[in-house]
């Protein structure tokens, strides 16, 4: 009977039949295998059914002590040196070929896609007369002599350079190694080849021995996960730290030594391995630490590697991969994608204060999960408020990408209506798809993208102030007064244009027959001042107000034919432009009959005693109407 046991090495040499120098043992017979050969069934042209009882095969292999590989990564290809213990029955056998499935494949099958490593027994050996070459078979392939060789102990045969796919035997953590021994029963049915080479072909369908459940007992199969790091935005230099644990054994990162921790950056792929347990199973957990300024949730995508299925379960929220490895599912390829939080800076800017105690607050709400600029978690709302005489305040925070943020400005003290409000945003991140908002309201929404670095500024500018006054403040019926409107700008305020307003006078107070409108403010307004009308309008493109501390005036003449007291105040001002503050206070005009005045004079300023002169008395009526029944006494 024939029996086998084997060992491991990482080299290869061309196939020869003569004895090869042995590794680590001076007393073993050694040969070298030829890799990447068609398997026995394929060579035969049909699937073999190995049932012969005169050849037996072992179920396990070992490695030479001088060259021991302790483990291999599942799915990887290794080159082994195998020590086979040859046992045989009484008859001589010829052209002994040993086929090893290189991808855990069965050498019996007729499948051109499957490859085997092939070794042939030597034609001679200094250590065993069993190995020889019978000249009667007409070739140079090794044969074995007649006579029984028990197995165990068998005759050691070291076979170097066997290529093997590292795959666990079902229910085990050992490398599975399907193999087949073929032979010819006589010198006349030994196949059609003249020399022993890659052309060796089994002689019959059944005269062979095969074992698809054999293994290399001193190599442990390591399950693995290939971790690829990806980021949004791509190629970010941030390093992400990983820790790992396993039910048994110690996880190890490739190229990092025996370590359960590792750091990856975008674009890197590293492999973490763990030995399968004795039953061919193990569970490994890989956890990514939360990096500051990155979203706590990630996107993990895992696919099956070597093996028949995906052993992983992922938790995107906690950044955890749990792999339950078996002899069938022992590898995975996982990509972990992290998304960088956008950075938001809110700035409150005041050009000048309408009132010295005015203060303003910007509030941000929404935005998902937030952190401050140190990476510490915070909760909405986020605010910044001016104080004292400072003209600005700001704060920054990180938010969740693709999550809307609402910004709102309020007056902490004072009135927003005294100011024009403008907001604008800029983004320091090139190529961002986020549209930057601008506007003139006190609230707006923004939805930032990953890695945005956005600064949004609310700017408050005090409005020029409108006031008005009568001169004179009392007139007679149908008399004339001048109503003057004053527009005053504040220190630091910009030039304003497009200022418009309307003043609707109290009943019976109207524009005089000669309006005599004046405008020192400039601009090209449309001023409507129709005699006899009770409304005065500065419209069209409006008037201007110069930058900084400045005043200008607009005036019109008014009259009333009805006596009374007329109050013209803030309530009468309407249709003001948004850039004008109504600072009008109540102004009162008195209209009534004015008392006539008298003046007297002598025609002759001096006369003699007893002489006479004429005294003239002139009565003056300042009213626009005649006065009757006047009486006076001069004593």
Short mmCIF file of N, CA and C in Angstrom, two decimals, residues 172-294:
data_model
loop_
_atom_site.label_atom_id
_atom_site.label_comp_id
_atom_site.label_asym_id
_atom_site.label_seq_id
_atom_site.Cartn_x
_atom_site.Cartn_y
_atom_site.Cartn_z
N UNK A 172 -12.27 22.64 10.73
CA UNK A 172 -10.89 22.64 11.21
C UNK A 172 -10.26 23.99 10.89
N UNK A 173 -9.13 24.25 11.55
CA UNK A 173 -8.35 25.45 11.22
C UNK A 173 -7.07 25.10 10.46
N UNK A 174 -6.99 23.86 9.94
CA UNK A 174 -5.83 23.39 9.20
C UNK A 174 -6.04 23.60 7.70
N UNK A 175 -4.91 23.68 6.97
CA UNK A 175 -4.97 23.88 5.52
C UNK A 175 -5.41 22.59 4.84
N UNK A 176 -6.51 22.67 4.09
CA UNK A 176 -6.97 21.50 3.35
C UNK A 176 -6.05 21.28 2.15
N UNK A 177 -5.75 20.00 1.86
CA UNK A 177 -4.83 19.68 0.76
C UNK A 177 -5.32 18.44 0.02
N UNK A 178 -6.30 18.59 -0.89
CA UNK A 178 -6.75 17.45 -1.68
C UNK A 178 -5.61 16.92 -2.57
N UNK A 179 -5.46 15.62 -2.61
CA UNK A 179 -4.40 15.08 -3.46
C UNK A 179 -4.85 13.76 -4.06
N UNK A 180 -4.07 13.31 -5.05
CA UNK A 180 -4.34 12.05 -5.74
C UNK A 180 -3.00 11.40 -6.09
N UNK A 181 -2.93 10.05 -5.87
CA UNK A 181 -1.76 9.28 -6.30
C UNK A 181 -2.21 8.39 -7.46
N UNK A 182 -1.52 8.52 -8.58
CA UNK A 182 -1.83 7.66 -9.74
C UNK A 182 -0.63 6.76 -10.02
N UNK A 183 -0.88 5.65 -10.66
CA UNK A 183 0.19 4.72 -11.02
C UNK A 183 -0.27 3.84 -12.17
N UNK A 184 0.64 3.14 -12.72
CA UNK A 184 0.34 2.08 -13.69
C UNK A 184 0.58 0.74 -13.02
N UNK A 185 -0.27 -0.25 -13.38
CA UNK A 185 -0.16 -1.55 -12.73
C UNK A 185 0.94 -2.42 -13.32
N UNK A 186 1.33 -2.12 -14.57
CA UNK A 186 2.35 -2.95 -15.21
C UNK A 186 3.20 -2.09 -16.11
N UNK A 187 4.20 -2.67 -16.63
CA UNK A 187 5.09 -1.93 -17.54
C UNK A 187 4.48 -1.72 -18.90
N UNK A 188 3.32 -2.32 -19.14
CA UNK A 188 2.72 -2.22 -20.48
C UNK A 188 1.52 -1.29 -20.52
N UNK A 189 1.00 -0.81 -19.39
CA UNK A 189 -0.15 0.12 -19.42
C UNK A 189 0.20 1.39 -18.63
N UNK A 190 1.36 1.90 -18.92
CA UNK A 190 1.87 3.01 -18.11
C UNK A 190 1.68 4.38 -18.76
N UNK A 191 0.76 4.49 -19.68
CA UNK A 191 0.52 5.79 -20.30
C UNK A 191 1.36 5.96 -21.55
N UNK A 192 1.11 7.05 -22.28
CA UNK A 192 1.75 7.26 -23.57
C UNK A 192 2.76 8.39 -23.46
N UNK A 193 3.89 8.12 -22.83
CA UNK A 193 4.94 9.13 -22.77
C UNK A 193 6.29 8.43 -22.74
N UNK A 194 7.26 9.08 -23.33
CA UNK A 194 8.57 8.46 -23.44
C UNK A 194 9.50 8.90 -22.32
N UNK A 195 9.20 10.07 -21.71
CA UNK A 195 10.04 10.56 -20.62
C UNK A 195 9.14 11.05 -19.50
N UNK A 196 9.62 10.98 -18.28
CA UNK A 196 8.81 11.42 -17.13
C UNK A 196 8.83 12.94 -17.05
N UNK A 197 7.69 13.57 -17.28
CA UNK A 197 7.62 15.03 -17.30
C UNK A 197 6.18 15.43 -17.00
N UNK A 198 5.83 16.65 -17.40
CA UNK A 198 4.46 17.13 -17.20
C UNK A 198 3.46 16.33 -18.01
N UNK A 199 3.92 15.41 -18.87
CA UNK A 199 3.01 14.64 -19.72
C UNK A 199 2.48 13.39 -19.03
N UNK A 200 2.84 13.14 -17.78
CA UNK A 200 2.38 11.94 -17.09
C UNK A 200 0.86 11.89 -17.05
N UNK A 201 0.31 10.69 -17.42
CA UNK A 201 -1.14 10.51 -17.47
C UNK A 201 -1.50 9.26 -16.68
N UNK A 202 -2.56 9.32 -15.83
CA UNK A 202 -2.98 8.11 -15.13
C UNK A 202 -3.30 7.00 -16.13
N UNK A 203 -3.05 5.74 -15.70
CA UNK A 203 -3.25 4.62 -16.61
C UNK A 203 -4.70 4.20 -16.76
N UNK A 204 -5.49 4.21 -15.67
CA UNK A 204 -6.89 3.76 -15.72
C UNK A 204 -7.76 4.71 -14.92
N UNK A 205 -9.09 4.49 -15.04
CA UNK A 205 -10.04 5.33 -14.32
C UNK A 205 -9.95 5.12 -12.82
N UNK A 206 -9.76 3.88 -12.38
CA UNK A 206 -9.89 3.58 -10.96
C UNK A 206 -8.59 3.28 -10.25
N UNK A 207 -7.50 3.05 -10.99
CA UNK A 207 -6.26 2.68 -10.34
C UNK A 207 -5.53 3.93 -9.84
N UNK A 208 -6.12 4.49 -8.80
CA UNK A 208 -5.55 5.67 -8.16
C UNK A 208 -6.15 5.78 -6.77
N UNK A 209 -5.52 6.56 -5.97
CA UNK A 209 -6.00 6.80 -4.60
C UNK A 209 -6.12 8.30 -4.39
N UNK A 210 -7.24 8.77 -3.83
CA UNK A 210 -7.46 10.21 -3.66
C UNK A 210 -8.04 10.49 -2.28
N UNK A 211 -7.78 11.69 -1.81
CA UNK A 211 -8.35 12.15 -0.54
C UNK A 211 -8.56 13.66 -0.64
N UNK A 212 -9.81 14.08 -0.57
CA UNK A 212 -10.10 15.52 -0.67
C UNK A 212 -10.26 16.15 0.70
N UNK A 213 -10.09 15.37 1.77
CA UNK A 213 -10.23 15.89 3.13
C UNK A 213 -8.93 15.81 3.91
N UNK A 214 -7.82 15.73 3.22
CA UNK A 214 -6.53 15.70 3.89
C UNK A 214 -6.10 17.13 4.22
N UNK A 215 -5.15 17.30 5.12
CA UNK A 215 -4.75 18.64 5.55
C UNK A 215 -3.30 18.64 5.99
N UNK A 216 -2.76 19.86 6.05
CA UNK A 216 -1.43 20.06 6.64
C UNK A 216 -1.66 20.43 8.09
N UNK A 217 -1.25 19.57 8.99
CA UNK A 217 -1.68 19.69 10.39
C UNK A 217 -0.95 20.76 11.17
N UNK A 218 0.18 21.24 10.70
CA UNK A 218 0.92 22.22 11.50
C UNK A 218 0.91 23.62 10.89
N UNK A 219 -0.08 23.90 10.05
CA UNK A 219 -0.30 25.26 9.55
C UNK A 219 -1.70 25.69 9.96
N UNK A 220 -1.80 26.83 10.66
CA UNK A 220 -3.08 27.38 11.07
C UNK A 220 -3.55 28.39 10.02
N UNK A 221 -4.81 28.28 9.64
CA UNK A 221 -5.39 29.23 8.68
C UNK A 221 -5.87 30.47 9.43
N UNK A 222 -5.45 31.63 8.95
CA UNK A 222 -5.90 32.91 9.51
C UNK A 222 -7.03 33.48 8.67
N UNK A 223 -8.17 33.75 9.30
CA UNK A 223 -9.23 34.50 8.63
C UNK A 223 -8.79 35.96 8.53
N UNK A 224 -9.45 36.73 7.68
CA UNK A 224 -8.98 38.10 7.46
C UNK A 224 -10.12 39.03 7.07
N UNK A 225 -9.85 40.30 7.25
CA UNK A 225 -10.67 41.36 6.66
C UNK A 225 -9.72 42.40 6.10
N UNK A 226 -9.92 42.75 4.84
CA UNK A 226 -9.19 43.86 4.23
C UNK A 226 -9.99 45.13 4.46
N UNK A 227 -9.39 46.08 5.17
CA UNK A 227 -10.06 47.34 5.48
C UNK A 227 -9.51 48.42 4.55
N UNK A 228 -10.41 49.04 3.79
CA UNK A 228 -10.05 50.17 2.94
C UNK A 228 -10.70 51.42 3.51
N UNK A 229 -9.92 52.46 3.67
CA UNK A 229 -10.43 53.70 4.22
C UNK A 229 -10.76 54.67 3.09
N UNK A 230 -11.96 55.24 3.16
CA UNK A 230 -12.39 56.26 2.20
C UNK A 230 -12.97 57.43 2.98
N UNK A 231 -12.90 58.61 2.41
CA UNK A 231 -13.41 59.80 3.07
C UNK A 231 -14.19 60.66 2.09
N UNK A 232 -15.11 61.43 2.65
CA UNK A 232 -15.79 62.49 1.93
C UNK A 232 -15.50 63.78 2.69
N UNK A 233 -14.63 64.66 2.12
CA UNK A 233 -14.12 64.64 0.75
C UNK A 233 -13.03 63.58 0.56
N UNK A 234 -12.79 63.26 -0.70
CA UNK A 234 -11.79 62.23 -1.00
C UNK A 234 -10.40 62.69 -0.60
N UNK A 235 -9.58 61.70 -0.23
CA UNK A 235 -8.15 61.92 0.03
C UNK A 235 -7.88 62.86 1.19
N UNK A 236 -8.80 62.94 2.15
CA UNK A 236 -8.53 63.76 3.33
C UNK A 236 -7.40 63.12 4.13
N UNK A 237 -6.47 63.91 4.68
CA UNK A 237 -5.32 63.33 5.39
C UNK A 237 -5.61 62.83 6.79
N UNK A 238 -6.83 62.98 7.27
CA UNK A 238 -7.16 62.55 8.63
C UNK A 238 -6.85 61.06 8.83
N UNK A 239 -6.22 60.74 9.95
CA UNK A 239 -5.99 59.34 10.31
C UNK A 239 -7.12 58.83 11.18
N UNK A 240 -7.57 57.60 10.93
CA UNK A 240 -8.65 56.99 11.69
C UNK A 240 -8.11 55.77 12.43
N UNK A 241 -8.37 55.72 13.72
CA UNK A 241 -7.82 54.67 14.57
C UNK A 241 -8.81 53.52 14.72
N UNK A 242 -8.28 52.30 14.65
CA UNK A 242 -9.10 51.10 14.78
C UNK A 242 -8.58 50.24 15.93
N UNK A 243 -9.50 49.59 16.63
CA UNK A 243 -9.15 48.57 17.60
C UNK A 243 -9.87 47.29 17.22
N UNK A 244 -9.34 46.16 17.69
CA UNK A 244 -9.92 44.88 17.30
C UNK A 244 -9.82 43.89 18.45
N UNK A 245 -10.80 43.02 18.53
CA UNK A 245 -10.81 41.93 19.50
C UNK A 245 -11.29 40.67 18.79
N UNK A 246 -11.02 39.53 19.40
CA UNK A 246 -11.45 38.26 18.83
C UNK A 246 -11.83 37.32 19.95
N UNK A 247 -12.73 36.36 19.63
CA UNK A 247 -13.13 35.35 20.61
C UNK A 247 -11.93 34.55 21.07
N UNK A 248 -11.05 34.22 20.13
CA UNK A 248 -9.82 33.51 20.47
C UNK A 248 -8.70 34.03 19.60
N UNK A 249 -7.49 33.97 20.10
CA UNK A 249 -6.36 34.46 19.34
C UNK A 249 -6.27 35.97 19.39
N UNK A 250 -5.21 36.50 18.82
CA UNK A 250 -4.95 37.94 18.81
C UNK A 250 -4.98 38.45 17.38
N UNK A 251 -5.89 39.39 17.08
CA UNK A 251 -5.88 39.98 15.74
C UNK A 251 -4.56 40.67 15.46
N UNK A 252 -4.11 40.62 14.22
CA UNK A 252 -2.85 41.26 13.83
C UNK A 252 -3.05 41.99 12.51
N UNK A 253 -2.53 43.21 12.44
CA UNK A 253 -2.60 43.99 11.21
C UNK A 253 -1.37 43.71 10.37
N UNK A 254 -1.58 43.45 9.09
CA UNK A 254 -0.47 43.21 8.18
C UNK A 254 0.48 44.40 8.17
N UNK A 255 1.74 44.13 8.19
CA UNK A 255 2.81 45.13 8.16
C UNK A 255 2.86 45.96 9.43
N UNK A 256 2.09 45.58 10.43
CA UNK A 256 2.10 46.35 11.67
C UNK A 256 2.49 45.50 12.86
N UNK A 257 2.87 44.27 12.64
CA UNK A 257 3.23 43.41 13.75
C UNK A 257 2.00 42.91 14.48
N UNK A 258 2.22 42.33 15.63
CA UNK A 258 1.11 41.83 16.44
C UNK A 258 0.55 43.01 17.22
N UNK A 259 -0.48 43.60 16.70
CA UNK A 259 -1.07 44.77 17.33
C UNK A 259 -2.56 44.77 17.08
N UNK A 260 -3.32 45.09 18.11
CA UNK A 260 -4.77 45.14 17.95
C UNK A 260 -5.25 46.53 17.56
N UNK A 261 -4.34 47.49 17.39
CA UNK A 261 -4.72 48.84 16.98
C UNK A 261 -4.01 49.20 15.68
N UNK A 262 -4.62 50.12 14.94
CA UNK A 262 -4.04 50.54 13.67
C UNK A 262 -4.68 51.86 13.27
N UNK A 263 -3.95 52.65 12.50
CA UNK A 263 -4.47 53.91 11.98
C UNK A 263 -4.39 53.88 10.46
N UNK A 264 -5.50 54.25 9.81
CA UNK A 264 -5.56 54.29 8.35
C UNK A 264 -5.94 55.69 7.90
N UNK A 265 -5.44 56.08 6.75
CA UNK A 265 -5.86 57.31 6.10
C UNK A 265 -6.51 56.97 4.77
N UNK A 266 -7.16 57.96 4.19
CA UNK A 266 -7.92 57.74 2.95
C UNK A 266 -7.04 57.13 1.88
N UNK A 267 -7.59 56.11 1.23
CA UNK A 267 -6.89 55.43 0.15
C UNK A 267 -6.06 54.25 0.60
N UNK A 268 -5.83 54.11 1.91
CA UNK A 268 -5.05 52.98 2.40
C UNK A 268 -5.93 51.74 2.56
N UNK A 269 -5.34 50.59 2.29
CA UNK A 269 -5.97 49.30 2.56
C UNK A 269 -4.99 48.48 3.39
N UNK A 270 -5.46 47.99 4.52
CA UNK A 270 -4.64 47.13 5.35
C UNK A 270 -5.46 45.91 5.75
N UNK A 271 -4.74 44.84 5.97
CA UNK A 271 -5.39 43.57 6.28
C UNK A 271 -5.22 43.25 7.75
N UNK A 272 -6.29 42.81 8.38
CA UNK A 272 -6.23 42.34 9.75
C UNK A 272 -6.61 40.87 9.74
N UNK A 273 -5.82 40.07 10.42
CA UNK A 273 -6.03 38.62 10.43
C UNK A 273 -6.21 38.13 11.85
N UNK A 274 -6.83 36.96 11.96
CA UNK A 274 -6.98 36.30 13.25
C UNK A 274 -7.02 34.80 13.00
N UNK A 275 -6.37 33.99 13.83
CA UNK A 275 -6.38 32.54 13.60
C UNK A 275 -7.79 31.96 13.79
N UNK A 276 -8.16 31.05 12.91
CA UNK A 276 -9.39 30.30 13.14
C UNK A 276 -9.19 29.39 14.34
N UNK A 277 -10.27 29.17 15.09
CA UNK A 277 -10.20 28.24 16.21
C UNK A 277 -10.11 26.81 15.72
N UNK A 278 -9.93 25.88 16.66
CA UNK A 278 -9.74 24.48 16.31
C UNK A 278 -10.88 23.93 15.48
N UNK A 279 -12.09 24.45 15.69
CA UNK A 279 -13.25 23.99 14.93
C UNK A 279 -13.45 24.77 13.64
N UNK A 280 -12.50 25.63 13.30
CA UNK A 280 -12.59 26.39 12.06
C UNK A 280 -13.46 27.63 12.16
N UNK A 281 -13.68 28.12 13.38
CA UNK A 281 -14.51 29.31 13.56
C UNK A 281 -13.79 30.32 14.45
N UNK A 282 -14.24 31.55 14.37
CA UNK A 282 -13.78 32.61 15.27
C UNK A 282 -14.65 33.83 14.99
N UNK A 283 -14.71 34.72 15.95
CA UNK A 283 -15.45 35.97 15.78
C UNK A 283 -14.51 37.13 16.09
N UNK A 284 -14.44 38.07 15.17
CA UNK A 284 -13.58 39.24 15.34
C UNK A 284 -14.42 40.50 15.22
N UNK A 285 -14.14 41.46 16.10
CA UNK A 285 -14.83 42.74 16.08
C UNK A 285 -13.81 43.84 15.83
N UNK A 286 -14.10 44.69 14.86
CA UNK A 286 -13.24 45.83 14.52
C UNK A 286 -14.05 47.09 14.77
N UNK A 287 -13.48 48.00 15.56
CA UNK A 287 -14.17 49.24 15.90
C UNK A 287 -13.33 50.43 15.51
N UNK A 288 -13.94 51.36 14.79
CA UNK A 288 -13.25 52.60 14.45
C UNK A 288 -13.57 53.65 15.49
N UNK A 289 -12.53 54.31 16.01
CA UNK A 289 -12.73 55.38 16.98
C UNK A 289 -13.29 56.61 16.29
N UNK A 290 -14.13 57.34 17.02
CA UNK A 290 -14.70 58.57 16.47
C UNK A 290 -13.61 59.63 16.37
N UNK A 291 -13.43 60.17 15.18
CA UNK A 291 -12.45 61.22 14.95
C UNK A 291 -13.12 62.58 15.12
N UNK A 292 -12.44 63.53 15.76
CA UNK A 292 -13.03 64.86 15.91
C UNK A 292 -13.36 65.47 14.55
N UNK A 293 -14.49 66.16 14.50
CA UNK A 293 -14.94 66.91 13.33
C UNK A 293 -15.43 66.01 12.20
N UNK A 294 -15.68 64.74 12.49
CA UNK A 294 -16.25 63.82 11.49
C UNK A 294 -17.57 63.31 12.01
#
